[in-house]
Amino acid sequence: MSDPAEHFILALSCPNRPGIVAAVSTFLFEKGCNILEAQQYDDQESGRFFTRIVFNVVQGQATIEAIRAGFAAIADTFSFTWTLRSKAEKRRVLLLASKFDHCLADLLYRWRIGEIPMEVTGIISNHPRETYAHLDFDGVPFHHLPVTKDSKMAQEAKIWEIFQSTNTELAVLARYMQVLSDDLSAKVSGKCINIHHSFLPGFKGAKPYHQAHARGVKLMGATAHYVTSDLDEGPIIEQDVERISHQDSADDMVRKGRDIERRVLARALSWHLQDRVLLAGGRTVVFRD
Amino acid sequence: MSDPAEHFILALSCPNRPGIVAAVSTFLFEKGCNILEAQQYDDQESGRFFTRIVFNVVQGQATIEAIRAGFAAIADTFSFTWTLRSKAEKRRVLLLASKFDHCLADLLYRWRIGEIPMEVTGIISNHPRETYAHLDFDGVPFHHLPVTKDSKMAQEAKIWEIFQSTNTELAVLARYMQVLSDDLSAKVSGKCINIHHSFLPGFKGAKPYHQAHARGVKLMGATAHYVTSDLDEGPIIEQDVERISHQDSADDMVRKGRDIERRVLARALSWHLQDRVLLAGGRTVVFRD
Amino acid sequence: MSDPAEHFILALSCPNRPGIVAAVSTFLFEKGCNILEAQQYDDQESGRFFTRIVFNVVQGQATIEAIRAGFAAIADTFSFTWTLRSKAEKRRVLLLASKFDHCLADLLYRWRIGEIPMEVTGIISNHPRETYAHLDFDGVPFHHLPVTKDSKMAQEAKIWEIFQSTNTELAVLARYMQVLSDDLSAKVSGKCINIHHSFLPGFKGAKPYHQAHARGVKLMGATAHYVTSDLDEGPIIEQDVERISHQDSADDMVRKGRDIERRVLARALSWHLQDRVLLAGGRTVVFRD
Amino acid sequence: MSDPAEHFILALSCPNRPGIVAAVSTFLFEKGCNILEAQQYDDQESGRFFTRIVFNVVQGQATIEAIRAGFAAIADTFSFTWTLRSKAEKRRVLLLASKFDHCLADLLYRWRIGEIPMEVTGIISNHPRETYAHLDFDGVPFHHLPVTKDSKMAQEAKIWEIFQSTNTELAVLARYMQVLSDDLSAKVSGKCINIHHSFLPGFKGAKPYHQAHARGVKLMGATAHYVTSDLDEGPIIEQDVERISHQDSADDMVRKGRDIERRVLARALSWHLQDRVLLAGGRTVVFRD
């Protein structure tokens, strides 16, 4: 029998039609499962249905394999795109950073205290290990992969090799200041989160704080999004802002931005790892905690 | 047959146990209903389950009466506290105000443009009609009920008489600056929303902005809550805040507070009228829009 | 002698150099003035200095005319761009609206209760008076100026004629849904505030809420700015945002946006009227209250 | 001659009367100083005047000692409470923590990258060094001072001895979970900042997140304040909040609170170290950056 203390996360989307909730909830009930959390969303525009259900097994002998097998039949009927995972399963995440390490340090801290449940498969930087002399990587392999215009293809090949050989499920660009090539972007599509230091779609590209300062905006922000080959145009997962004034120079914005960036990226990563983020075309459905 | 354009709102709470969602969703499916929105919450502490479901009838002949009758059986089985309403049904609301009319004017505006779907059954004030000379009450009956220490019981009896005779379902204290007696509070329990001009539980009672100024807080707020006989202690529906500084005098806070009060009260009222607010002991479950 | 209860607002900018504050504050002290509020900003980038000083006359016989005359000499020395006004002086403001009247209704309400100190010189709309049947214009002249592609030039000529003949100092586009021509934009440069229903520079132009919905942003906003001939590119005075989610349709955003728009526009207008907004190239210095 | 690159911070308060700004700015001008930033506040209620001025010496031979000496005469005339410091001077700060190290780790990170300019004189904890195994203290002395009811007096004597012997200017209770005695509170009055994990004055004392959860508030917060012998009643320096919902358990609030606590404490500490915080009775004047 399953341990009632083990929680499972079912996340799915499908074309909307009557009976989906009835079919899924009846199936879970018959397998002896109890729903602990559920959120759903019917997108009237696209006609798609999205749901995320957390459940445990409270009666009977059903293993997760049996539930998964039984569920596959329903999934076929309704054309589900779906995942089913134990909440305890830690997903494998590769972190990429450059010189500024505020996001990297923050993610490592949250990981260490158990706030972000993940297995860190490696840390990649175009800067050497001594850049992070004060950070305790706690045994996580570090890869110094410097990059120049000429070496970019080779360097990205190495990144991709590490991604694959470590069974990485998600890459996080934690202020990794290199633009990924179209080729690598395509390979990690849906499996790579970036933090951009502006409130997108405003101020795409380089030096967004300087752009924002020049425009004289009264709030500044940061955006976590999935990487696509279209620079800073991928589906947005999370954004946040803070109020600024004419007094704030571009340097002040860099300083204030660190706080916004790290909390936006941490939220986006947490939600992704908990299967709270579902893709809906170029947008995301986010079942927030 | 029902008109698919008519939407129904089912809101319920009950002791949690496996099978609730399966039973409800299967029933709705079998009656030819399609779920358009659904939110649910399992309160692990109290062991209660809460849900709000919006649906329409897309197949068959089921009328709302038939659905309601059929649903009663399930409700019995699971000990539901429940309501089922047409979304088009406008609930009957009584507005109470005093000298300051920013909340009253705001609610009337939102009502007029259709943002808040309600039938206004009357406007009661302890100040005369000319206090609101510039407000168009649009035919809504106005009751001037002045109040003194000695006349309070009689005045409240009159309020209660108007509440009952107009089939009012909800009273809104839109900056009505009289404290209701325990007796009237008990009568309107769960049917009366107040806006208090502080971020509760800070600064209960009189002159909260002056209290907040004296304490030197850096954010000020407002709180919409259900009225209970325990002053400013009722279940909180919505709160919001704005940043202030040492520069803000109590008068500045009064001015800035108007904006917070009116948006907090309007949200609380809208959510109540859409059955988005469910009571959970001294707290509320709010399925926000 | 001046009445100490009368407050004056001095606002100025100039090339920065040592001695400005000493010269201004010594002059005011010698004229028997007491500084009640003062804010200043030294823009290190442009090398310009900005200040706003509120004072009253507490000693001696100095009239505001004498102070103004004496101050002109200092202004020359330091090349001030400056204004000096009695705080009690109400500036003359022309309101322009279209079909949606939430900003118009809000500004009129704030004006009536004395929150926004202004003289409303007229209300212009491309829709007829009956569109605002429930709004009390309180004697303010209303001008119905319908507009078509062909009549635009003539209609704008009429707007400009009203602006001039009423000695209007500021025009407010309170969701006036017509783009001003380059010609009229130039004429009202620095004297016209618009509210745009997006967080600029994102989503310029038409239907910003629909653009924002399509992009899937997680916060929505509004922007008040001075009108220039460059559409939605004028100096930003104030912005604000609210959190949204995948659940919010473009219609929900229209509804939620009303609250953001009206408070952003009201703040920008209040600050302008209190000489709190100084132009700094394409940006603004805003000495907030 | 002074180096123009060296900036000085003058912060003062005094009974308000005409001529203060003139006297100060004229003095600075005559000494060859240029004002780079200035903020002031006239508290109409208490009749006190507050200002903070940043300047450098651009002409002549004036050393900071000469300026200080000359300024003392003006200070006498106007009864200033004042400080004058080089911006480059790093103040000496003692950090106290308990088991949870999110604030400690955050302050150390900001210190390391130069965001918070201070000299850390020591880290005191009632938990042993291995509690912070992953934190690099970078040579800062660590003091393990366990505390029991019986040893509290002795432990506090040791804290005070460290405070004095290290010439500490400010103690920061970075989630140090012991209530200071009245005696120690008095000794560090105005020289000790605490972070309380609620939006004060709501939820003073122990387990504020559990209190907030029980009350069902819709926003949660944190407060940084000066320590006084009156628990959680000291002058507030900074507060911030985040929205929560019925879904958030007390444990969720603990998690979300970490982000609020650390940014509120970091801001309060930075502002204190930059002489941006002036005491005004039980309130603070904060000239924010």
CSV table of N, CA and C in Angstrom, one decimal, chain C residues 158-215:
chain,number,residue,atom,x,y,z
C,158,LYS,N,-11.5,74.0,-32.5
C,158,LYS,CA,-12.5,74.4,-31.5
C,158,LYS,C,-11.9,74.1,-30.1
C,159,ILE,N,-11.3,73.0,-29.9
C,159,ILE,CA,-10.7,72.7,-28.6
C,159,ILE,C,-9.7,73.8,-28.2
C,160,TRP,N,-8.9,74.1,-29.1
C,160,TRP,CA,-7.8,75.1,-28.9
C,160,TRP,C,-8.4,76.5,-28.6
C,161,GLU,N,-9.5,76.7,-29.3
C,161,GLU,CA,-10.2,78.0,-29.1
C,161,GLU,C,-10.8,78.1,-27.6
C,162,ILE,N,-11.4,76.9,-27.2
C,162,ILE,CA,-11.9,76.9,-25.8
C,162,ILE,C,-10.8,77.0,-24.8
C,163,PHE,N,-9.7,76.3,-25.1
C,163,PHE,CA,-8.5,76.3,-24.2
C,163,PHE,C,-8.1,77.8,-24.0
C,164,GLN,N,-8.0,78.5,-25.1
C,164,GLN,CA,-7.4,79.8,-25.0
C,164,GLN,C,-8.5,80.8,-24.4
C,165,SER,N,-9.7,80.7,-24.9
C,165,SER,CA,-10.7,81.7,-24.4
C,165,SER,C,-11.1,81.6,-23.0
C,166,THR,N,-10.8,80.4,-22.4
C,166,THR,CA,-11.1,80.2,-21.0
C,166,THR,C,-9.9,80.4,-20.1
C,167,ASN,N,-8.8,80.8,-20.7
C,167,ASN,CA,-7.5,81.0,-19.9
C,167,ASN,C,-7.1,79.7,-19.2
C,168,THR,N,-7.4,78.6,-19.9
C,168,THR,CA,-7.0,77.3,-19.4
C,168,THR,C,-5.5,77.2,-19.3
C,169,GLU,N,-5.1,76.6,-18.2
C,169,GLU,CA,-3.6,76.4,-18.0
C,169,GLU,C,-3.2,75.0,-18.2
C,170,LEU,N,-4.2,74.1,-18.1
C,170,LEU,CA,-3.8,72.6,-18.2
C,170,LEU,C,-5.0,71.9,-18.8
C,171,ALA,N,-4.8,71.1,-19.8
C,171,ALA,CA,-5.8,70.2,-20.3
C,171,ALA,C,-5.5,68.8,-19.8
C,172,VAL,N,-6.6,68.1,-19.4
C,172,VAL,CA,-6.4,66.7,-18.9
C,172,VAL,C,-7.2,65.8,-19.8
C,173,LEU,N,-6.5,64.8,-20.4
C,173,LEU,CA,-7.2,63.8,-21.3
C,173,LEU,C,-7.6,62.7,-20.3
C,174,ALA,N,-8.8,62.8,-19.9
C,174,ALA,CA,-9.3,61.8,-18.9
C,174,ALA,C,-10.0,60.6,-19.6
C,175,ARG,N,-9.1,59.8,-20.2
C,175,ARG,CA,-9.6,58.7,-21.1
C,175,ARG,C,-10.3,59.3,-22.3
C,176,TYR,N,-9.7,60.4,-22.9
C,176,TYR,CA,-10.2,61.0,-24.1
C,176,TYR,C,-9.6,60.2,-25.2
C,177,MET,N,-10.4,59.4,-26.0
C,177,MET,CA,-9.8,58.3,-26.8
C,177,MET,C,-9.5,58.8,-28.2
C,178,GLN,N,-9.1,60.1,-28.4
C,178,GLN,CA,-8.7,60.6,-29.7
C,178,GLN,C,-7.2,60.9,-29.5
C,179,VAL,N,-6.5,60.5,-30.6
C,179,VAL,CA,-5.0,60.9,-30.6
C,179,VAL,C,-5.0,62.4,-31.1
C,180,LEU,N,-4.3,63.2,-30.3
C,180,LEU,CA,-4.2,64.6,-30.7
C,180,LEU,C,-3.2,64.7,-31.9
C,181,SER,N,-3.5,65.6,-32.8
C,181,SER,CA,-2.6,65.9,-33.9
C,181,SER,C,-1.3,66.4,-33.4
C,182,ASP,N,-0.3,66.4,-34.3
C,182,ASP,CA,1.0,66.9,-33.9
C,182,ASP,C,0.9,68.4,-33.6
C,183,ASP,N,0.0,69.1,-34.4
C,183,ASP,CA,-0.1,70.5,-34.2
C,183,ASP,C,-0.7,70.8,-32.9
C,184,LEU,N,-1.8,70.2,-32.5
C,184,LEU,CA,-2.4,70.5,-31.2
C,184,LEU,C,-1.5,70.0,-30.0
C,185,SER,N,-0.8,68.9,-30.2
C,185,SER,CA,0.2,68.4,-29.2
C,185,SER,C,1.2,69.5,-29.0
C,186,ALA,N,1.7,70.1,-30.0
C,186,ALA,CA,2.8,71.1,-29.9
C,186,ALA,C,2.2,72.3,-29.1
C,187,LYS,N,1.0,72.7,-29.4
C,187,LYS,CA,0.4,73.9,-28.8
C,187,LYS,C,0.2,73.7,-27.3
C,188,VAL,N,-0.1,72.5,-26.9
C,188,VAL,CA,-0.4,72.2,-25.4
C,188,VAL,C,0.8,71.6,-24.7
C,189,SER,N,2.0,71.6,-25.4
C,189,SER,CA,3.2,71.0,-24.8
C,189,SER,C,3.4,71.4,-23.4
C,190,GLY,N,3.5,70.5,-22.5
C,190,GLY,CA,3.8,70.8,-21.1
C,190,GLY,C,2.5,71.3,-20.3
C,191,LYS,N,1.4,71.4,-21.1
C,191,LYS,CA,0.2,71.9,-20.5
C,191,LYS,C,-1.0,70.9,-20.8
C,192,CYS,N,-0.6,69.6,-20.9
C,192,CYS,CA,-1.6,68.6,-21.2
C,192,CYS,C,-1.1,67.2,-20.6
C,193,ILE,N,-2.0,66.7,-19.8
C,193,ILE,CA,-1.7,65.4,-19.2
C,193,ILE,C,-2.6,64.3,-19.7
C,194,ASN,N,-2.1,63.2,-20.1
C,194,ASN,CA,-2.9,62.1,-20.6
C,194,ASN,C,-2.7,60.9,-19.6
C,195,ILE,N,-3.8,60.0,-19.6
C,195,ILE,CA,-3.7,58.8,-18.9
C,195,ILE,C,-3.7,57.7,-19.9
C,196,HIS,N,-2.6,56.9,-19.9
C,196,HIS,CA,-2.5,55.7,-20.9
C,196,HIS,C,-2.7,54.5,-20.1
C,197,HIS,N,-3.6,53.6,-20.6
C,197,HIS,CA,-3.9,52.4,-19.8
C,197,HIS,C,-3.0,51.2,-20.0
C,198,SER,N,-1.7,51.5,-19.9
C,198,SER,CA,-0.7,50.4,-19.8
C,198,SER,C,0.5,51.0,-19.0
C,199,PHE,N,1.3,50.0,-18.6
C,199,PHE,CA,2.6,50.4,-17.9
C,199,PHE,C,3.6,50.7,-19.0
C,200,LEU,N,3.7,52.0,-19.4
C,200,LEU,CA,4.6,52.3,-20.5
C,200,LEU,C,6.0,52.1,-20.0
C,201,PRO,N,7.0,51.8,-20.9
C,201,PRO,CA,6.8,51.8,-22.4
C,201,PRO,C,6.2,50.6,-23.0
C,202,GLY,N,5.7,49.6,-22.2
C,202,GLY,CA,5.0,48.5,-22.8
C,202,GLY,C,3.6,48.9,-23.3
C,203,PHE,N,3.2,48.3,-24.4
C,203,PHE,CA,1.9,48.4,-24.9
C,203,PHE,C,1.4,49.8,-25.2
C,204,LYS,N,2.2,50.5,-26.1
C,204,LYS,CA,1.7,51.8,-26.6
C,204,LYS,C,0.5,51.6,-27.5
C,205,GLY,N,-0.1,52.7,-27.8
C,205,GLY,CA,-1.1,52.7,-28.9
C,205,GLY,C,-2.4,52.1,-28.4
C,206,ALA,N,-3.1,51.5,-29.4
C,206,ALA,CA,-4.5,51.1,-29.2
C,206,ALA,C,-4.6,49.8,-28.4
C,207,LYS,N,-5.7,49.7,-27.7
C,207,LYS,CA,-6.1,48.5,-27.0
C,207,LYS,C,-5.0,47.8,-26.1
C,208,PRO,N,-4.4,48.6,-25.3
C,208,PRO,CA,-3.3,48.1,-24.5
C,208,PRO,C,-3.6,46.9,-23.6
C,209,TYR,N,-4.8,46.9,-23.1
C,209,TYR,CA,-5.2,45.8,-22.2
C,209,TYR,C,-5.2,44.5,-23.0
C,210,HIS,N,-5.7,44.6,-24.2
C,210,HIS,CA,-5.7,43.4,-25.1
C,210,HIS,C,-4.3,43.0,-25.4
C,211,GLN,N,-3.4,43.9,-25.7
C,211,GLN,CA,-2.0,43.6,-25.9
C,211,GLN,C,-1.4,42.9,-24.7
C,212,ALA,N,-1.7,43.5,-23.6
C,212,ALA,CA,-1.1,43.0,-22.3
C,212,ALA,C,-1.6,41.5,-22.0
C,213,HIS,N,-2.9,41.3,-22.3
C,213,HIS,CA,-3.4,40.0,-22.1
C,213,HIS,C,-2.7,39.0,-23.0
C,214,ALA,N,-2.6,39.4,-24.3
C,214,ALA,CA,-2.0,38.5,-25.3
C,214,ALA,C,-0.5,38.2,-24.9
C,215,ARG,N,0.2,39.1,-24.3
C,215,ARG,CA,1.6,38.9,-23.9
C,215,ARG,C,1.7,38.1,-22.7
